[in-house]
Each structure stands twice: as structure tokens, then as C-alpha cells.
CSV table of C-alpha atoms and ligand atoms in Angstrom, one decimal:
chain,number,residue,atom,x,y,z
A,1,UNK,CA,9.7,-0.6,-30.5
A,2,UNK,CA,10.4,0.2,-26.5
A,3,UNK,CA,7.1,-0.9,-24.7
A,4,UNK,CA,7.7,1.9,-22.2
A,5,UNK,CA,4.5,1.8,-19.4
A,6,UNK,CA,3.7,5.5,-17.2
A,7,UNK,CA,3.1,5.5,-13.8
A,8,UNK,CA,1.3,8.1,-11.7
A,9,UNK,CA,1.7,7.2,-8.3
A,10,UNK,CA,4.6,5.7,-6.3
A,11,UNK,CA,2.3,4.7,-3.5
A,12,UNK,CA,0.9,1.2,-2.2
A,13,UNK,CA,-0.7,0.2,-5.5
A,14,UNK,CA,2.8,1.7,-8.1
A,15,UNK,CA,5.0,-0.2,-5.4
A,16,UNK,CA,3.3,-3.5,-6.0
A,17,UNK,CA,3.4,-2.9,-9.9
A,18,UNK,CA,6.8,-1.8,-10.3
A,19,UNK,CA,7.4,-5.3,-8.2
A,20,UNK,CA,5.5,-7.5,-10.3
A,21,UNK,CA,7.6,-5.3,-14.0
A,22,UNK,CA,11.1,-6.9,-11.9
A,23,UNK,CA,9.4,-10.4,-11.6
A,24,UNK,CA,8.3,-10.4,-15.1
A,25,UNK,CA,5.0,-10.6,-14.7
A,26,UNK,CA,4.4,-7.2,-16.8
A,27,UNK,CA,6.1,-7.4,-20.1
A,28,UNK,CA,7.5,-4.1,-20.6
A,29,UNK,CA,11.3,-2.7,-21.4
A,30,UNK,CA,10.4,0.5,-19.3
A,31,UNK,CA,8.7,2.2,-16.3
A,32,UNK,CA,8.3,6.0,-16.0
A,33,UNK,CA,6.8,7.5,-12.6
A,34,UNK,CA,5.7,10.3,-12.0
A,35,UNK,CA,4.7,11.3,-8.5
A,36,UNK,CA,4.6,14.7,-6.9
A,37,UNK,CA,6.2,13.2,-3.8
A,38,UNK,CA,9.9,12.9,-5.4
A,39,UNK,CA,10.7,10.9,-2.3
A,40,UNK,CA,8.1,8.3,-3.0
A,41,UNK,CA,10.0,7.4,-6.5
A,42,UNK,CA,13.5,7.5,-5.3
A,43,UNK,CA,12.3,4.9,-2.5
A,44,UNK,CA,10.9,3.0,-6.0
A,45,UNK,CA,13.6,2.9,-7.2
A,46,UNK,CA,15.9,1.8,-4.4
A,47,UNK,CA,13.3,-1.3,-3.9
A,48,UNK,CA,13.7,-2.7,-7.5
A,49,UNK,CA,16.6,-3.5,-9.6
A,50,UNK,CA,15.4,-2.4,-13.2
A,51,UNK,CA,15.8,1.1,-14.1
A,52,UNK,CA,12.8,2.8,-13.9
A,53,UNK,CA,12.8,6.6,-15.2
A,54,UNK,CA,11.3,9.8,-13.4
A,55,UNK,CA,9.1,12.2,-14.7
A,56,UNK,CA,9.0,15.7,-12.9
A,57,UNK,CA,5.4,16.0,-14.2
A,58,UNK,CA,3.1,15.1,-16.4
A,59,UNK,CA,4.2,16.3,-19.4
A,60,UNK,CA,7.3,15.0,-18.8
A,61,UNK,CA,5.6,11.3,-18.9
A,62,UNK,CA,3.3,11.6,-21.9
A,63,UNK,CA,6.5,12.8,-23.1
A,64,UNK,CA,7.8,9.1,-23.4
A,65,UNK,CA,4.7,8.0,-25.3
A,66,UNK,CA,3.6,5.1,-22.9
A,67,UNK,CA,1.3,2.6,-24.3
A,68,UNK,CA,-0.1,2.3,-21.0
A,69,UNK,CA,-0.8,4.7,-18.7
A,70,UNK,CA,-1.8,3.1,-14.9
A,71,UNK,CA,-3.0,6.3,-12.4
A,72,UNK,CA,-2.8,5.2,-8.9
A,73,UNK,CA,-2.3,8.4,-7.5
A,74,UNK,CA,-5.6,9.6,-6.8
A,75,UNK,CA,-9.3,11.5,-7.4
A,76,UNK,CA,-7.8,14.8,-7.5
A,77,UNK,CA,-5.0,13.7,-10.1
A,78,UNK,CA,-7.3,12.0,-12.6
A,79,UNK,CA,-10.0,15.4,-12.6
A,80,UNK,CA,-6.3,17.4,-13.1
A,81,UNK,CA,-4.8,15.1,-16.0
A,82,UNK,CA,-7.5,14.0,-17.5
A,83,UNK,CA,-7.8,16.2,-20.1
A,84,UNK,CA,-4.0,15.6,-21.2
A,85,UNK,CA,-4.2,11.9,-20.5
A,86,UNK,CA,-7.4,11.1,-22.8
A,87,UNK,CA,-5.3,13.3,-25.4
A,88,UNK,CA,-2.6,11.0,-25.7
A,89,UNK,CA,-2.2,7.5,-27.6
A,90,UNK,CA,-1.9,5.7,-24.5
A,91,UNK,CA,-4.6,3.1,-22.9
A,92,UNK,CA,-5.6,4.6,-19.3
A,93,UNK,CA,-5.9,2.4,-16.4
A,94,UNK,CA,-7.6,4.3,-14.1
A,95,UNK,CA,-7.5,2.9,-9.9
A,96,UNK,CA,-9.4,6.0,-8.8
A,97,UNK,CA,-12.7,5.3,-10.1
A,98,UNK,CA,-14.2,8.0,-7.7
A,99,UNK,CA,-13.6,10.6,-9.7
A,100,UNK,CA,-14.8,8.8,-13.4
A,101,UNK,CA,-18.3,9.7,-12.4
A,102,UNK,CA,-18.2,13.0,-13.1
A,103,UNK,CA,-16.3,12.6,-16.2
A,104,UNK,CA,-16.9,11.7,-19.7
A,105,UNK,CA,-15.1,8.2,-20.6
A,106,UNK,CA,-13.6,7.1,-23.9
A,107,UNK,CA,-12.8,3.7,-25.1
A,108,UNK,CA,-8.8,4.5,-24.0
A,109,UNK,CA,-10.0,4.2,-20.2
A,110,UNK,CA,-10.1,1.2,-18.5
A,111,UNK,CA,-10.6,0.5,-15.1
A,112,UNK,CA,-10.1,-2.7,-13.0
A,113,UNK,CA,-12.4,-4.2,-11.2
A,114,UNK,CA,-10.2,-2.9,-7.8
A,115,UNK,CA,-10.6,-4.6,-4.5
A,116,UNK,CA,-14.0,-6.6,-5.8
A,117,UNK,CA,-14.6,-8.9,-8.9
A,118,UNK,CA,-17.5,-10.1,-10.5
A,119,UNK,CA,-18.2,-7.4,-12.7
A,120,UNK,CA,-18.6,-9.9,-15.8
A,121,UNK,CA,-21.6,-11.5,-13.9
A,122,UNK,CA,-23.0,-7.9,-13.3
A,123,UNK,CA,-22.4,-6.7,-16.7
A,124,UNK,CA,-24.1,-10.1,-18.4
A,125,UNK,CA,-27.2,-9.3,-16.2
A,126,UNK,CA,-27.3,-5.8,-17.3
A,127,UNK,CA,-28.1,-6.4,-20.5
A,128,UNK,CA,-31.4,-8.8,-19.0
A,129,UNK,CA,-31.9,-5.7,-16.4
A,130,UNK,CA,-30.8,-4.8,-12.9
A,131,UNK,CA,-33.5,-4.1,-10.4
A,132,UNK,CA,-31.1,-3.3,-7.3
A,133,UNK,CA,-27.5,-3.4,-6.4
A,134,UNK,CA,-26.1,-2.5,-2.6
A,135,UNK,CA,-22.5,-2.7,-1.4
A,136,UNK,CA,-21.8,-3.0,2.1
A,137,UNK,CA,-18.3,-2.2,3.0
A,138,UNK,CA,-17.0,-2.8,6.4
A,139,UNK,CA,-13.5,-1.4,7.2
A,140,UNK,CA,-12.0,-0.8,10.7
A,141,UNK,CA,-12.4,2.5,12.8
A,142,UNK,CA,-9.1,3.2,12.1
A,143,UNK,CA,-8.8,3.3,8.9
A,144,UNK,CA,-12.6,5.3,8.7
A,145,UNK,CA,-11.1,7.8,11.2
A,146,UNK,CA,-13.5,6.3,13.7
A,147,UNK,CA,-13.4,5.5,17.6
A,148,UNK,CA,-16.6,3.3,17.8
A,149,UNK,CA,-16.3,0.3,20.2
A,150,UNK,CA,-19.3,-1.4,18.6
A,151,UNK,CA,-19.9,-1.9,15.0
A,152,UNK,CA,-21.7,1.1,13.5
A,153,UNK,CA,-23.2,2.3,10.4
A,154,UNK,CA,-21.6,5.4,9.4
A,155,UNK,CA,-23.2,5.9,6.3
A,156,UNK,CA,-25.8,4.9,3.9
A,157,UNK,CA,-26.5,6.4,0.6
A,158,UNK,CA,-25.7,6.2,-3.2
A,159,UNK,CA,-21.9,5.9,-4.8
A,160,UNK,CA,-21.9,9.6,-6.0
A,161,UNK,CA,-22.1,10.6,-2.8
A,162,UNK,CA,-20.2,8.5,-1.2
A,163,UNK,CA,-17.2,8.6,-3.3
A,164,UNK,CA,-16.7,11.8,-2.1
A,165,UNK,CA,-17.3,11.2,1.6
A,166,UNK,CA,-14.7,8.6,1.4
A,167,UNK,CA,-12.5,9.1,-1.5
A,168,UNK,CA,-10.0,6.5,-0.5
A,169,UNK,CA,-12.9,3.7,0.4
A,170,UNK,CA,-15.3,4.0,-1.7
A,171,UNK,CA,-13.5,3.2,-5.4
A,172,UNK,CA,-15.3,0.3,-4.9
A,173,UNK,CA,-18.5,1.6,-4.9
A,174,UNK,CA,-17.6,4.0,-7.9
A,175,UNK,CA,-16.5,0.7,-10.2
A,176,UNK,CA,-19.8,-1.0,-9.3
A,177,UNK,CA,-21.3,2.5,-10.3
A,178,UNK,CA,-19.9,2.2,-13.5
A,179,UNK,CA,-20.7,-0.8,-14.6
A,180,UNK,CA,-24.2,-1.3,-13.9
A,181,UNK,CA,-25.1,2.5,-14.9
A,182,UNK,CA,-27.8,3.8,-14.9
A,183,UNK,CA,-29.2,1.5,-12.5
A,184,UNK,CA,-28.0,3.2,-8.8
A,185,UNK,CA,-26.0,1.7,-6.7
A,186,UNK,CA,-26.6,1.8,-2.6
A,187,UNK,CA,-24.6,1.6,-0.3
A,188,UNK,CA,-23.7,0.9,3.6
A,189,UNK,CA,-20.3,1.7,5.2
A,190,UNK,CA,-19.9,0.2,8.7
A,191,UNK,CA,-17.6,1.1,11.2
A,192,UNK,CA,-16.6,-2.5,12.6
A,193,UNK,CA,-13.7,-2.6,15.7
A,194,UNK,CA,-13.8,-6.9,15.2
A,195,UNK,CA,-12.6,-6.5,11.4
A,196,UNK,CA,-9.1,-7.5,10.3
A,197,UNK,CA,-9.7,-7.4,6.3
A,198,UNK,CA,-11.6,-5.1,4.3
A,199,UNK,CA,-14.9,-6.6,3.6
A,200,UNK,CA,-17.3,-5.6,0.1
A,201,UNK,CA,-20.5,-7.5,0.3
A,202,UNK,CA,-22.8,-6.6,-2.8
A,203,UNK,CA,-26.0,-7.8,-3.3
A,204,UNK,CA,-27.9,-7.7,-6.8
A,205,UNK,CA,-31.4,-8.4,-8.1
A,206,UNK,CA,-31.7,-8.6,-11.6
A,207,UNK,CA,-33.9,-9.5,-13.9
A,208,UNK,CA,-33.4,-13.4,-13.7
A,209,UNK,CA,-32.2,-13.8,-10.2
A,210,UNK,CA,-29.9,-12.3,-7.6
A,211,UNK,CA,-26.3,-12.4,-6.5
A,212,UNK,CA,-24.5,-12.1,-3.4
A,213,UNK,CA,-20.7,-11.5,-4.0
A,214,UNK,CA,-18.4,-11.1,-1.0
A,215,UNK,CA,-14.4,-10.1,-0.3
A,216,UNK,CA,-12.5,-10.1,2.6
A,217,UNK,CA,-9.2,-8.4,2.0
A,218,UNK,CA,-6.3,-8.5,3.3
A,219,UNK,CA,-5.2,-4.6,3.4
A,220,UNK,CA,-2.0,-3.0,1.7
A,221,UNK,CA,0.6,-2.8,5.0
A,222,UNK,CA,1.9,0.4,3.4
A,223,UNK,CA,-1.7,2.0,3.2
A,224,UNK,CA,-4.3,0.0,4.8
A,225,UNK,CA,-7.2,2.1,3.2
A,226,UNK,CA,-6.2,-0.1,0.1
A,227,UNK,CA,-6.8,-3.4,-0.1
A,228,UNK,CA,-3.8,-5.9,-1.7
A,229,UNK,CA,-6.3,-7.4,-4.6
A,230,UNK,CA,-6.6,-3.7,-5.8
A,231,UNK,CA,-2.7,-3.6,-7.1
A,232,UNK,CA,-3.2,-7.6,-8.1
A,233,UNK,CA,-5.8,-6.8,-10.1
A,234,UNK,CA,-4.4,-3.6,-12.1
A,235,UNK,CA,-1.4,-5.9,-13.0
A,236,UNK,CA,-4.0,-8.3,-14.9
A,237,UNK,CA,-6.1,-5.7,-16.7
A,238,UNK,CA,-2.2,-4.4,-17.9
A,239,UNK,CA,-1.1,-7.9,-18.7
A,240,UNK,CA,-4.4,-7.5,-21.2
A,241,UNK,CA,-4.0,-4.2,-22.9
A,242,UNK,CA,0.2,-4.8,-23.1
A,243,UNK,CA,-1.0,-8.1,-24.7
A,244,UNK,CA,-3.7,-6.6,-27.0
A,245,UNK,CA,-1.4,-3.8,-28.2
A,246,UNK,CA,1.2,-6.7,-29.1
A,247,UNK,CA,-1.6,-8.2,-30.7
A,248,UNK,CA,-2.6,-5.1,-32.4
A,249,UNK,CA,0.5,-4.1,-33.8
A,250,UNK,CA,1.5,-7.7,-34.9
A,251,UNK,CA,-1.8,-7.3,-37.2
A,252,UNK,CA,-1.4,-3.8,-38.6
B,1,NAD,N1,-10.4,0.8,-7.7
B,1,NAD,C1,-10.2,0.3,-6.5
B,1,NAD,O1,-10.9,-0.7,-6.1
B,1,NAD,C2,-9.2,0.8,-5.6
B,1,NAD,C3,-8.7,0.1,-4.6
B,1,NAD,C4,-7.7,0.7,-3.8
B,1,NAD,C5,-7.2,1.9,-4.0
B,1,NAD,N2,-7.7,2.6,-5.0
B,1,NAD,C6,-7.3,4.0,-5.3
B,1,NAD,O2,-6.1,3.9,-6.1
B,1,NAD,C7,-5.3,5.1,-5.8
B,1,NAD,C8,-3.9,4.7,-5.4
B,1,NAD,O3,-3.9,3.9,-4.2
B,1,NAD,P1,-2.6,3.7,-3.3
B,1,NAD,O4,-3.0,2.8,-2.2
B,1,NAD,O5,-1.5,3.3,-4.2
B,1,NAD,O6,-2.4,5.2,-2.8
B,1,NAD,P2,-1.1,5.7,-2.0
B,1,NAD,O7,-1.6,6.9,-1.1
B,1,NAD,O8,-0.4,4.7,-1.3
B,1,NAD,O9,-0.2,6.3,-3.2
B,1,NAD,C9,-0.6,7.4,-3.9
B,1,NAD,C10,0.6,8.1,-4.5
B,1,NAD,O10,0.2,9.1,-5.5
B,1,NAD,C11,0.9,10.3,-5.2
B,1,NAD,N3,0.1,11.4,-5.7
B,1,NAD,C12,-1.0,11.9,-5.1
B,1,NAD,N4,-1.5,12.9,-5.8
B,1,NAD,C13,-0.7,13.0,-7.0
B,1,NAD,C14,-0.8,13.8,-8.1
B,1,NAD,N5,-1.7,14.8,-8.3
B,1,NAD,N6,0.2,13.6,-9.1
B,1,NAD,C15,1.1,12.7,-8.9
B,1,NAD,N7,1.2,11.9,-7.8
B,1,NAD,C16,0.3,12.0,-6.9
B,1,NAD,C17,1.2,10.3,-3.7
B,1,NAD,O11,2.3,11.1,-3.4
B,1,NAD,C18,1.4,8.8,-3.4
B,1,NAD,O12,2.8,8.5,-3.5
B,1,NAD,C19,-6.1,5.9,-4.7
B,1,NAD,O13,-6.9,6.9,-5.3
B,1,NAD,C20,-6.9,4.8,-4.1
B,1,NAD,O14,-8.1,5.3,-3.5
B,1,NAD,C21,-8.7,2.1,-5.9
């Protein structure tokens, strides 16, 4: 059987997949993208050697019958697929976390933990209780839109709101949302002219103790609102699911 994967999204985060597929570090015989920038896949494929295939649309990819589906496209292209994409047989890998708040998951959805990590240690301490969980993100003005000289604090509130405030910042806050639901999740973005990575500090008291967590990452050269661990880690949460499936169907 041809382990074909989908793609949505021949951006910063496809790029590096499609990469780490032509190093091997994906096992899979196939790669279809689908992107609604046609340039953005034809510069794909130019940059790796294995044939990768083009969808015009979605459809046109489910029409392959991926066993793993990775979005990296965008909030507005999960809320429009959805729908078709939970319909399929594939496993989802969802990047834009953003917009899973508002939408009702199924086992078939993953998500990775993105630019941050420890969500093991969060989700162990869950099940004890969370009292409080804050992310404070510090990016540059730039990349915020900004002009400030000084650092500043450009916003505080909760993920919900902030995901939409800052769709392409705040996944972050939106995975952290998810995993320690219902508890709410605060959070701080700062505007900071000295920064050179993208920095997630996130701060939890639970019921047994507290934990600090903190990444400073290095941003994706292509599209520094993304950070380079983001791609890293959707490549290991699709090492797991291609692995699981092989599993799976070695059983059954
Ligand atoms: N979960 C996390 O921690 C995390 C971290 C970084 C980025 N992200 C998110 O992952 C997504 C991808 O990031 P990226 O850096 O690769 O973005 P990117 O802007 O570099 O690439 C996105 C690509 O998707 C395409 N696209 C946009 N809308 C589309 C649609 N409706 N259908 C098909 N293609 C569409 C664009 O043309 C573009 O080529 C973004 O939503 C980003 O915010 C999540």
C-alpha cells in the first residue's frame, strides 16, 4: 500500500517537511500539496528531488486518500476544511491551533506541541488540577507590526482572544489552551526591540507545585512569525502517527 501524506500549505513549516520526506526522516512513498498559492508548490518542488504531486484543491487531495493529513496553511483554512477533513480516513495534524478553539475535535486531530514543549508535564498535572497557567510571549516589533523603542506590553488577556488578535503568534497560546482546558490560560505579549528569538515563557501552578517552562527560538528565515521548532516538531508527531498506522495495519 502507497503511504501517500497531504499537505496544506507550501509555506515555512510544508518547506521544512517536504525537506525532512527527501532526507528520510518521514517514511512515506508520496507527498501531495495543496496550496492556493500555485507558485508556492512549484518553488517545492524545484527545492526537493522526490516527486511530490499537486492538488488544485482540496478535494483533489483527499482524493489520494492520505493517511496523514499535516495543515500548515492557516486559521482560515482549518474553519474552511474542516468539515471535509474530519470526514476522511486520514489522521489530521493540525499547526493552526488558533482556530481548534472554536471547533469540535475528534480523536483523528492531533496537534503538536508547536514552538513550546512540555505539554506531557502539563497534562500529568491536569489530572491532579491546574490552578493558573500564563504565557508570556515576547517577539520583535517587527514581526508584531510594532515601532516601539522600548519593550512594551501590547496585550494581556486570555488565548481566545488573543488567537485572534494575533493569528500568526498566538498558536502557542491556543495549544496551551487545549491541553489544560477548562482551566484558562493568560497571557502577555510584549513588544521587545532587544529580542533576536521568539521567546514563550509559561508559568503553571498546579495542584502539587508549579512550573516555569521557557523557549527562545530561533525564527523561520522564510517567515519569521514562525518559529523553526514549530516545523521540527510536526515532523515528530508525523514520525508517530506514520509509525502507529504501520503498526496498526501490521496488527489488523
Ligand atoms: N502550533 C504552533 O506552535 C505554530 C507555530 C508556528 C506556526 N504555526 C501556524 O502554522 C501555519 C503555517 O505556518 P507557516 O509558517 O508555514 O506559514 P506560511 O505563511 O509560511 O505558509 C502558509 C502557506 O499556506 C498557504 N495557504 C494559506 N491559506 C490557504 C488555504 N486556505 N488553502 C491552502 N493553502 C493556503 C499560503 O499560500 C502559504 O504558502 C500558520 O497558521 C502558523 O500560524 C503554528
Amino acid at each position: 500500500m502507497v503511504k501517500t501524506v497531504g499537505l496544506i500549505g507550501a509555506g515555512a513549516i510544508g518547506t521544512v517537511l517536504a525537506e525532512a520526506i527527501e532526507q528520510k526522516l518521514v517514511n512515506c512513498d508520496e507527498l501531495v500539496v495543496f496550496d492556493i498559492e500555485t507558485t508556492k508548490v512549484e518553488k517545492l518542488r524545484a527545492l526537493v528531488k522526490f516527486p511530490i504531486k499537486t492538488a488544485s484543491n482540496i478535494d483533489e487531495l483527499l482524493a489520494t486518500n492520505p493517511i496523514v493529513i499535516v495543515e500548515a496553511a492557516g486559521q482560515g483554512a482549518v474553519r474552511e476544511y474542516y468539515p471535509k477533513l474530519i470526514a476522511s480516513d486520514a489522521e489530521l495534524i493540525i499547526m493552526s491551533t488558533g482556530a481548534l478553539l472554536d471547533l469540535q475535535l475528534t480523536p483523528k486531530v492531533h496537534f503538536p506541541a508547536g514552538a513550546i514543549g512540555g505539554l506531557d508535564a502539563l497534562l500529568a498535572a491536569a489530572n491532579a488540577g491546574i490552578n493558573e497557567v500564563t504565557l508570556t510571549s515576547r517577539k520583535s516589533p517587527k514581526v508584531l507590526f510594532k515601532s516601539n523603542t522600548q519593550e512594551t506590553l501590547i496585550y494581556e488577556g486570555f488565548a481566545e482572544e488573543a488567537v485572534k488578535l494575533f493569528p500568526k503568534e498566538m498558536n502557542v497560546a491556543a495549544t496551551l489552551a487545549l491541553t489544560v482546558k477548562p482551566v484558562k490560560v493568560q497571557v502577555r505579549v510584549i513588544s521587545d526591540p532587544q529580542i533576536t528569538r521568539n521567546t514563550h515563557e509559561i508559568w503553571v501552578k498546579w495542584h502539587y507545585g508549579e512550573m516555569q517552562l521557557k523557549f527562545a527560538n530561533q525564527p523561520h528565515p522564510d517567515n519569521p512569525h514562525t518559529s523553526a521548532l514549530a516545523a521540527w516538531a510536526t515532523i515528530r508527531l508525523l514520525q508517530d502517527l506514520l509509525k502507529h498506522k504501520e503498526i496498526s495495519q501490521t496488527l489488523f
